[in-house]
mmCIF file of C-alpha atoms in Angstrom:
data_model
loop_
_atom_site.group_PDB
_atom_site.id
_atom_site.type_symbol
_atom_site.label_atom_id
_atom_site.label_comp_id
_atom_site.label_asym_id
_atom_site.label_seq_id
_atom_site.Cartn_x
_atom_site.Cartn_y
_atom_site.Cartn_z
ATOM 1 C CA UNK A 1 -46.335 -4.443 -41.564
ATOM 2 C CA UNK A 2 -45.397 -2.131 -45.047
ATOM 3 C CA UNK A 3 -42.192 -3.447 -46.206
ATOM 4 C CA UNK A 4 -40.734 0.225 -45.789
ATOM 5 C CA UNK A 5 -41.265 -0.230 -42.478
ATOM 6 C CA UNK A 6 -37.987 -1.497 -40.497
ATOM 7 C CA UNK A 7 -39.290 -3.990 -37.435
ATOM 8 C CA UNK A 8 -38.345 -2.390 -34.098
ATOM 9 C CA UNK A 9 -36.400 -5.719 -32.634
ATOM 10 C CA UNK A 10 -34.038 -4.979 -36.245
ATOM 11 C CA UNK A 11 -33.586 -1.273 -35.849
ATOM 12 C CA UNK A 12 -32.766 -1.601 -32.048
ATOM 13 C CA UNK A 13 -30.139 -4.944 -33.040
ATOM 14 C CA UNK A 14 -28.807 -2.356 -36.163
ATOM 15 C CA UNK A 15 -28.500 0.669 -33.726
ATOM 16 C CA UNK A 16 -26.407 -1.955 -31.475
ATOM 17 C CA UNK A 17 -23.510 -2.739 -34.233
ATOM 18 C CA UNK A 18 -22.922 0.677 -34.935
ATOM 19 C CA UNK A 19 -21.951 1.572 -31.614
ATOM 20 C CA UNK A 20 -20.057 -1.662 -30.947
ATOM 21 C CA UNK A 21 -18.642 -0.223 -34.165
ATOM 22 C CA UNK A 22 -18.345 3.245 -32.576
ATOM 23 C CA UNK A 23 -16.873 1.802 -29.927
ATOM 24 C CA UNK A 24 -14.127 -0.241 -31.003
ATOM 25 C CA UNK A 25 -13.311 2.641 -33.501
ATOM 26 C CA UNK A 26 -12.774 4.946 -30.993
ATOM 27 C CA UNK A 27 -10.976 2.326 -29.195
ATOM 28 C CA UNK A 28 -8.723 2.010 -31.155
ATOM 29 C CA UNK A 29 -8.051 6.177 -31.501
ATOM 30 C CA UNK A 30 -7.241 6.315 -28.316
ATOM 31 C CA UNK A 31 -4.803 2.990 -28.862
ATOM 32 C CA UNK A 32 -3.664 4.647 -31.594
ATOM 33 C CA UNK A 33 -2.743 7.991 -30.314
ATOM 34 C CA UNK A 34 -1.059 6.384 -27.757
ATOM 35 C CA UNK A 35 1.330 4.851 -29.431
ATOM 36 C CA UNK A 36 2.223 7.783 -31.091
ATOM 37 C CA UNK A 37 2.188 10.288 -27.659
ATOM 38 C CA UNK A 38 4.634 6.575 -26.686
ATOM 39 C CA UNK A 39 6.943 6.934 -29.718
ATOM 40 C CA UNK A 40 7.014 10.781 -29.175
ATOM 41 C CA UNK A 41 7.673 9.891 -26.014
ATOM 42 C CA UNK A 42 10.645 7.165 -26.833
ATOM 43 C CA UNK A 43 12.237 9.132 -29.961
ATOM 44 C CA UNK A 44 12.327 12.365 -27.254
ATOM 45 C CA UNK A 45 14.349 10.352 -24.378
ATOM 46 C CA UNK A 46 16.307 9.471 -27.001
ATOM 47 C CA UNK A 47 17.875 12.242 -28.252
ATOM 48 C CA UNK A 48 18.343 13.268 -24.564
ATOM 49 C CA UNK A 49 20.179 9.687 -24.041
ATOM 50 C CA UNK A 50 22.744 11.115 -27.355
ATOM 51 C CA UNK A 51 23.482 14.624 -26.691
ATOM 52 C CA UNK A 52 24.112 13.481 -22.892
ATOM 53 C CA UNK A 53 26.476 10.799 -24.035
ATOM 54 C CA UNK A 54 28.187 12.792 -26.466
ATOM 55 C CA UNK A 55 29.047 15.869 -23.459
ATOM 56 C CA UNK A 56 29.469 13.497 -20.720
ATOM 57 C CA UNK A 57 32.019 11.442 -23.011
ATOM 58 C CA UNK A 58 33.657 14.846 -24.665
ATOM 59 C CA UNK A 59 34.355 15.581 -21.197
ATOM 60 C CA UNK A 60 35.446 12.979 -19.285
ATOM 61 C CA UNK A 61 37.857 12.890 -22.733
ATOM 62 C CA UNK A 62 39.334 16.208 -21.968
ATOM 63 C CA UNK A 63 39.568 15.745 -18.215
ATOM 64 C CA UNK A 64 41.371 12.265 -18.536
ATOM 65 C CA UNK A 65 44.008 12.759 -20.589
ATOM 66 C CA UNK A 66 46.983 13.102 -19.084
ATOM 67 C CA UNK A 67 45.931 9.780 -17.896
ATOM 68 C CA UNK A 68 45.081 8.435 -21.396
ATOM 69 C CA UNK A 69 48.836 9.718 -22.387
ATOM 70 C CA UNK A 70 50.607 7.824 -19.186
ATOM 71 C CA UNK A 71 48.741 4.917 -19.969
ATOM 72 C CA UNK A 72 49.573 4.917 -23.550
ATOM 73 C CA UNK A 73 53.649 5.359 -22.671
ATOM 74 C CA UNK A 74 53.103 2.781 -20.364
ATOM 75 C CA UNK A 75 51.895 0.177 -23.059
ATOM 76 C CA UNK A 76 54.120 1.579 -25.845
ATOM 77 C CA UNK A 77 57.248 0.529 -22.809
ATOM 78 C CA UNK A 78 55.865 -3.137 -22.883
ATOM 79 C CA UNK A 79 56.224 -4.342 -26.311
ATOM 80 C CA UNK A 80 55.807 -5.084 -29.508
ATOM 81 C CA UNK A 81 51.978 -3.205 -30.970
ATOM 82 C CA UNK A 82 49.978 -0.097 -30.934
ATOM 83 C CA UNK A 83 48.956 1.793 -27.992
ATOM 84 C CA UNK A 84 45.343 0.405 -28.961
ATOM 85 C CA UNK A 85 43.167 -2.257 -30.070
ATOM 86 C CA UNK A 86 40.094 -2.064 -32.575
ATOM 87 C CA UNK A 87 38.185 -5.364 -32.570
ATOM 88 C CA UNK A 88 34.572 -5.413 -34.754
ATOM 89 C CA UNK A 89 31.704 -5.247 -33.013
ATOM 90 C CA UNK A 90 27.917 -5.537 -34.365
ATOM 91 C CA UNK A 91 26.266 -2.328 -33.026
ATOM 92 C CA UNK A 92 22.603 -0.967 -32.665
ATOM 93 C CA UNK A 93 20.611 -2.364 -35.936
ATOM 94 C CA UNK A 94 23.256 -4.629 -36.452
ATOM 95 C CA UNK A 95 25.515 -2.419 -38.056
ATOM 96 C CA UNK A 96 29.458 -3.509 -37.100
ATOM 97 C CA UNK A 97 31.921 -1.251 -36.026
ATOM 98 C CA UNK A 98 35.601 -0.768 -34.371
ATOM 99 C CA UNK A 99 34.915 -0.988 -30.725
ATOM 100 C CA UNK A 100 38.563 0.698 -29.394
ATOM 101 C CA UNK A 101 40.603 -0.720 -26.314
ATOM 102 C CA UNK A 102 43.744 0.008 -24.820
ATOM 103 C CA UNK A 103 45.918 -3.409 -26.075
ATOM 104 C CA UNK A 104 46.191 -5.525 -23.090
ATOM 105 C CA UNK A 105 47.560 -8.488 -24.984
ATOM 106 C CA UNK A 106 50.375 -9.837 -26.360
ATOM 107 C CA UNK A 107 51.263 -8.915 -30.344
ATOM 108 C CA UNK A 108 51.767 -13.170 -30.588
ATOM 109 C CA UNK A 109 47.878 -13.632 -28.459
ATOM 110 C CA UNK A 110 45.949 -15.441 -31.236
ATOM 111 C CA UNK A 111 49.085 -18.023 -30.617
ATOM 112 C CA UNK A 112 49.244 -18.194 -27.032
ATOM 113 C CA UNK A 113 45.363 -18.872 -26.995
ATOM 114 C CA UNK A 114 45.424 -21.879 -29.217
ATOM 115 C CA UNK A 115 47.785 -23.766 -27.865
ATOM 116 C CA UNK A 116 46.522 -22.740 -24.574
ATOM 117 C CA UNK A 117 43.139 -24.372 -25.558
ATOM 118 C CA UNK A 118 44.679 -27.382 -27.430
ATOM 119 C CA UNK A 119 46.815 -28.575 -23.888
ATOM 120 C CA UNK A 120 44.067 -27.492 -21.050
ATOM 121 C CA UNK A 121 40.502 -28.982 -21.042
ATOM 122 C CA UNK A 122 39.323 -27.259 -18.187
ATOM 123 C CA UNK A 123 40.309 -23.248 -19.875
ATOM 124 C CA UNK A 124 39.143 -24.840 -22.956
ATOM 125 C CA UNK A 125 35.743 -25.713 -20.973
ATOM 126 C CA UNK A 126 36.179 -22.041 -19.414
ATOM 127 C CA UNK A 127 36.401 -20.340 -22.774
ATOM 128 C CA UNK A 128 33.895 -22.398 -24.166
ATOM 129 C CA UNK A 129 31.583 -20.872 -21.668
ATOM 130 C CA UNK A 130 32.199 -17.895 -20.574
ATOM 131 C CA UNK A 131 34.385 -16.774 -24.159
ATOM 132 C CA UNK A 132 36.784 -15.655 -21.141
ATOM 133 C CA UNK A 133 39.677 -16.646 -19.259
ATOM 134 C CA UNK A 134 40.380 -17.007 -16.026
ATOM 135 C CA UNK A 135 44.452 -16.514 -16.350
ATOM 136 C CA UNK A 136 44.608 -16.125 -19.926
ATOM 137 C CA UNK A 137 47.992 -16.271 -21.749
ATOM 138 C CA UNK A 138 47.612 -13.364 -23.535
ATOM 139 C CA UNK A 139 47.137 -10.142 -21.895
ATOM 140 C CA UNK A 140 50.800 -8.580 -20.802
ATOM 141 C CA UNK A 141 51.784 -7.318 -17.595
ATOM 142 C CA UNK A 142 50.065 -3.983 -17.895
ATOM 143 C CA UNK A 143 47.127 -4.808 -19.886
ATOM 144 C CA UNK A 144 46.263 -7.601 -16.774
ATOM 145 C CA UNK A 145 46.297 -4.050 -14.119
ATOM 146 C CA UNK A 146 44.409 -2.256 -16.491
ATOM 147 C CA UNK A 147 41.744 -5.054 -17.482
ATOM 148 C CA UNK A 148 41.365 -5.370 -13.656
ATOM 149 C CA UNK A 149 40.937 -1.029 -13.046
ATOM 150 C CA UNK A 150 38.552 -1.272 -16.441
ATOM 151 C CA UNK A 151 41.137 1.735 -17.778
ATOM 152 C CA UNK A 152 41.591 -0.310 -20.499
ATOM 153 C CA UNK A 153 37.931 0.602 -22.356
ATOM 154 C CA UNK A 154 38.695 4.267 -21.538
ATOM 155 C CA UNK A 155 39.077 4.388 -25.846
ATOM 156 C CA UNK A 156 35.592 3.238 -25.904
ATOM 157 C CA UNK A 157 34.121 6.774 -24.366
ATOM 158 C CA UNK A 158 35.462 8.047 -28.112
ATOM 159 C CA UNK A 159 32.539 5.607 -29.596
ATOM 160 C CA UNK A 160 30.083 7.246 -28.187
ATOM 161 C CA UNK A 161 31.815 10.728 -29.421
ATOM 162 C CA UNK A 162 31.096 8.875 -32.700
ATOM 163 C CA UNK A 163 27.466 7.583 -31.697
ATOM 164 C CA UNK A 164 28.975 4.006 -31.917
ATOM 165 C CA UNK A 165 27.983 3.416 -28.574
ATOM 166 C CA UNK A 166 26.749 4.671 -25.318
ATOM 167 C CA UNK A 167 27.362 5.316 -21.496
ATOM 168 C CA UNK A 168 25.261 2.486 -21.035
ATOM 169 C CA UNK A 169 24.306 -0.172 -23.120
ATOM 170 C CA UNK A 170 25.394 -3.819 -23.497
ATOM 171 C CA UNK A 171 28.316 -5.432 -23.960
ATOM 172 C CA UNK A 172 28.818 -4.767 -27.514
ATOM 173 C CA UNK A 173 29.721 -8.410 -28.910
ATOM 174 C CA UNK A 174 30.525 -10.522 -32.184
ATOM 175 C CA UNK A 175 29.517 -11.895 -34.861
ATOM 176 C CA UNK A 176 30.365 -14.924 -34.016
ATOM 177 C CA UNK A 177 28.450 -14.608 -30.656
ATOM 178 C CA UNK A 178 25.291 -14.162 -32.140
ATOM 179 C CA UNK A 179 24.438 -17.636 -32.146
ATOM 180 C CA UNK A 180 24.577 -17.765 -28.444
ATOM 181 C CA UNK A 181 21.796 -14.919 -27.896
ATOM 182 C CA UNK A 182 19.396 -16.561 -30.137
ATOM 183 C CA UNK A 183 16.452 -14.959 -30.142
ATOM 184 C CA UNK A 184 17.324 -12.465 -27.558
ATOM 185 C CA UNK A 185 19.188 -10.587 -30.631
ATOM 186 C CA UNK A 186 16.401 -9.008 -31.942
ATOM 187 C CA UNK A 187 16.293 -7.426 -28.025
ATOM 188 C CA UNK A 188 19.860 -6.394 -28.262
ATOM 189 C CA UNK A 189 19.608 -4.885 -32.262
ATOM 190 C CA UNK A 190 17.088 -2.705 -30.111
ATOM 191 C CA UNK A 191 19.575 -0.523 -28.753
ATOM 192 C CA UNK A 192 23.235 0.907 -28.595
ATOM 193 C CA UNK A 193 26.250 -0.665 -26.994
ATOM 194 C CA UNK A 194 27.375 0.276 -24.259
ATOM 195 C CA UNK A 195 30.711 0.931 -21.728
ATOM 196 C CA UNK A 196 29.354 0.088 -18.380
ATOM 197 C CA UNK A 197 25.164 -1.994 -18.331
ATOM 198 C CA UNK A 198 23.494 -4.770 -16.377
ATOM 199 C CA UNK A 199 26.071 -7.102 -16.943
ATOM 200 C CA UNK A 200 29.077 -5.148 -15.537
ATOM 201 C CA UNK A 201 27.170 -3.907 -11.919
ATOM 202 C CA UNK A 202 25.885 -7.155 -11.566
ATOM 203 C CA UNK A 203 28.577 -9.118 -11.221
ATOM 204 C CA UNK A 204 30.292 -8.707 -14.692
ATOM 205 C CA UNK A 205 32.486 -12.404 -15.475
ATOM 206 C CA UNK A 206 30.838 -13.663 -11.855
ATOM 207 C CA UNK A 207 28.264 -14.753 -14.263
ATOM 208 C CA UNK A 208 27.444 -16.773 -16.777
ATOM 209 C CA UNK A 209 26.972 -16.122 -20.621
ATOM 210 C CA UNK A 210 23.497 -17.793 -20.409
ATOM 211 C CA UNK A 211 23.181 -14.191 -17.557
ATOM 212 C CA UNK A 212 24.388 -12.652 -19.576
ATOM 213 C CA UNK A 213 22.600 -13.145 -22.295
ATOM 214 C CA UNK A 214 19.584 -12.451 -19.551
ATOM 215 C CA UNK A 215 20.448 -8.842 -18.283
ATOM 216 C CA UNK A 216 21.337 -7.843 -22.105
ATOM 217 C CA UNK A 217 17.154 -8.212 -22.902
ATOM 218 C CA UNK A 218 16.272 -7.474 -19.949
ATOM 219 C CA UNK A 219 18.259 -3.939 -20.581
ATOM 220 C CA UNK A 220 16.680 -3.420 -24.643
ATOM 221 C CA UNK A 221 12.892 -4.064 -22.901
ATOM 222 C CA UNK A 222 12.744 -2.494 -19.918
ATOM 223 C CA UNK A 223 15.022 0.690 -20.965
ATOM 224 C CA UNK A 224 14.642 4.258 -19.341
ATOM 225 C CA UNK A 225 17.035 7.239 -18.764
ATOM 226 C CA UNK A 226 15.866 6.538 -14.934
ATOM 227 C CA UNK A 227 17.501 2.710 -15.310
ATOM 228 C CA UNK A 228 20.517 4.299 -17.351
ATOM 229 C CA UNK A 229 21.082 7.374 -14.381
ATOM 230 C CA UNK A 230 20.670 4.311 -11.769
ATOM 231 C CA UNK A 231 23.400 2.308 -13.420
ATOM 232 C CA UNK A 232 25.790 4.846 -14.637
ATOM 233 C CA UNK A 233 25.295 5.723 -10.159
ATOM 234 C CA UNK A 234 26.478 1.407 -8.995
ATOM 235 C CA UNK A 235 28.947 1.746 -11.751
ATOM 236 C CA UNK A 236 31.956 3.498 -10.377
ATOM 237 C CA UNK A 237 31.231 1.173 -7.280
ATOM 238 C CA UNK A 238 31.254 -1.860 -9.204
ATOM 239 C CA UNK A 239 35.002 -1.122 -11.181
ATOM 240 C CA UNK A 240 36.334 0.081 -7.132
ATOM 241 C CA UNK A 241 35.560 -3.188 -5.156
ATOM 242 C CA UNK A 242 36.146 -5.105 -9.131
ATOM 243 C CA UNK A 243 33.561 -6.963 -9.032
ATOM 244 C CA UNK A 244 33.960 -9.652 -11.395
ATOM 245 C CA UNK A 245 36.687 -7.918 -12.961
ATOM 246 C CA UNK A 246 39.441 -10.368 -15.233
#
């Protein structure tokens, strides 16, 4: 066979390689197009979520203004200290912000907590496990009522308006708590913390901290507008029935 001729076997083998390469390129292009489409869909959904957060939070703040003023007066008359309490929390992409609440604790809350944990091993174990106490000596009388009804969290609507929080998302955590999230922290950083979320409608303080982390990670991994709406619809019942409230 002349040297300038290609053996039939080599020809079909080379053609097969070319077809395989074309198939791989086509599959790659389809995947890139799907990723771009998903990215655009996700960006649009996030934009809709942000607009909805701003609009709904603003409307609720205006509608509840008389109630907010009444609560502010009760707190002012309950003892020394401010009306609001802002604690440093970790938000989306690890950014810090001041999470707002109505003040529910005494002015010397830290000293009260330290004294209890030093003298009561059971309370110290409960605090270590959940970072909460069923009988918290730091909480005032009006503060206990606000916590049980979740009214203390209404100022977080201001955080929502400012874009630091969302209506639905994981509970905002402190930097000290990040170590307890382990590898799940990367899921937490992907979303904006919320006023309500899976934790609140799934048992709240009746759940262990590990279960809370699992729910936060599950929310971030499977987020959708429909799921947010479902959580919002379940929240009033959870608040009224005081599921896991302390």
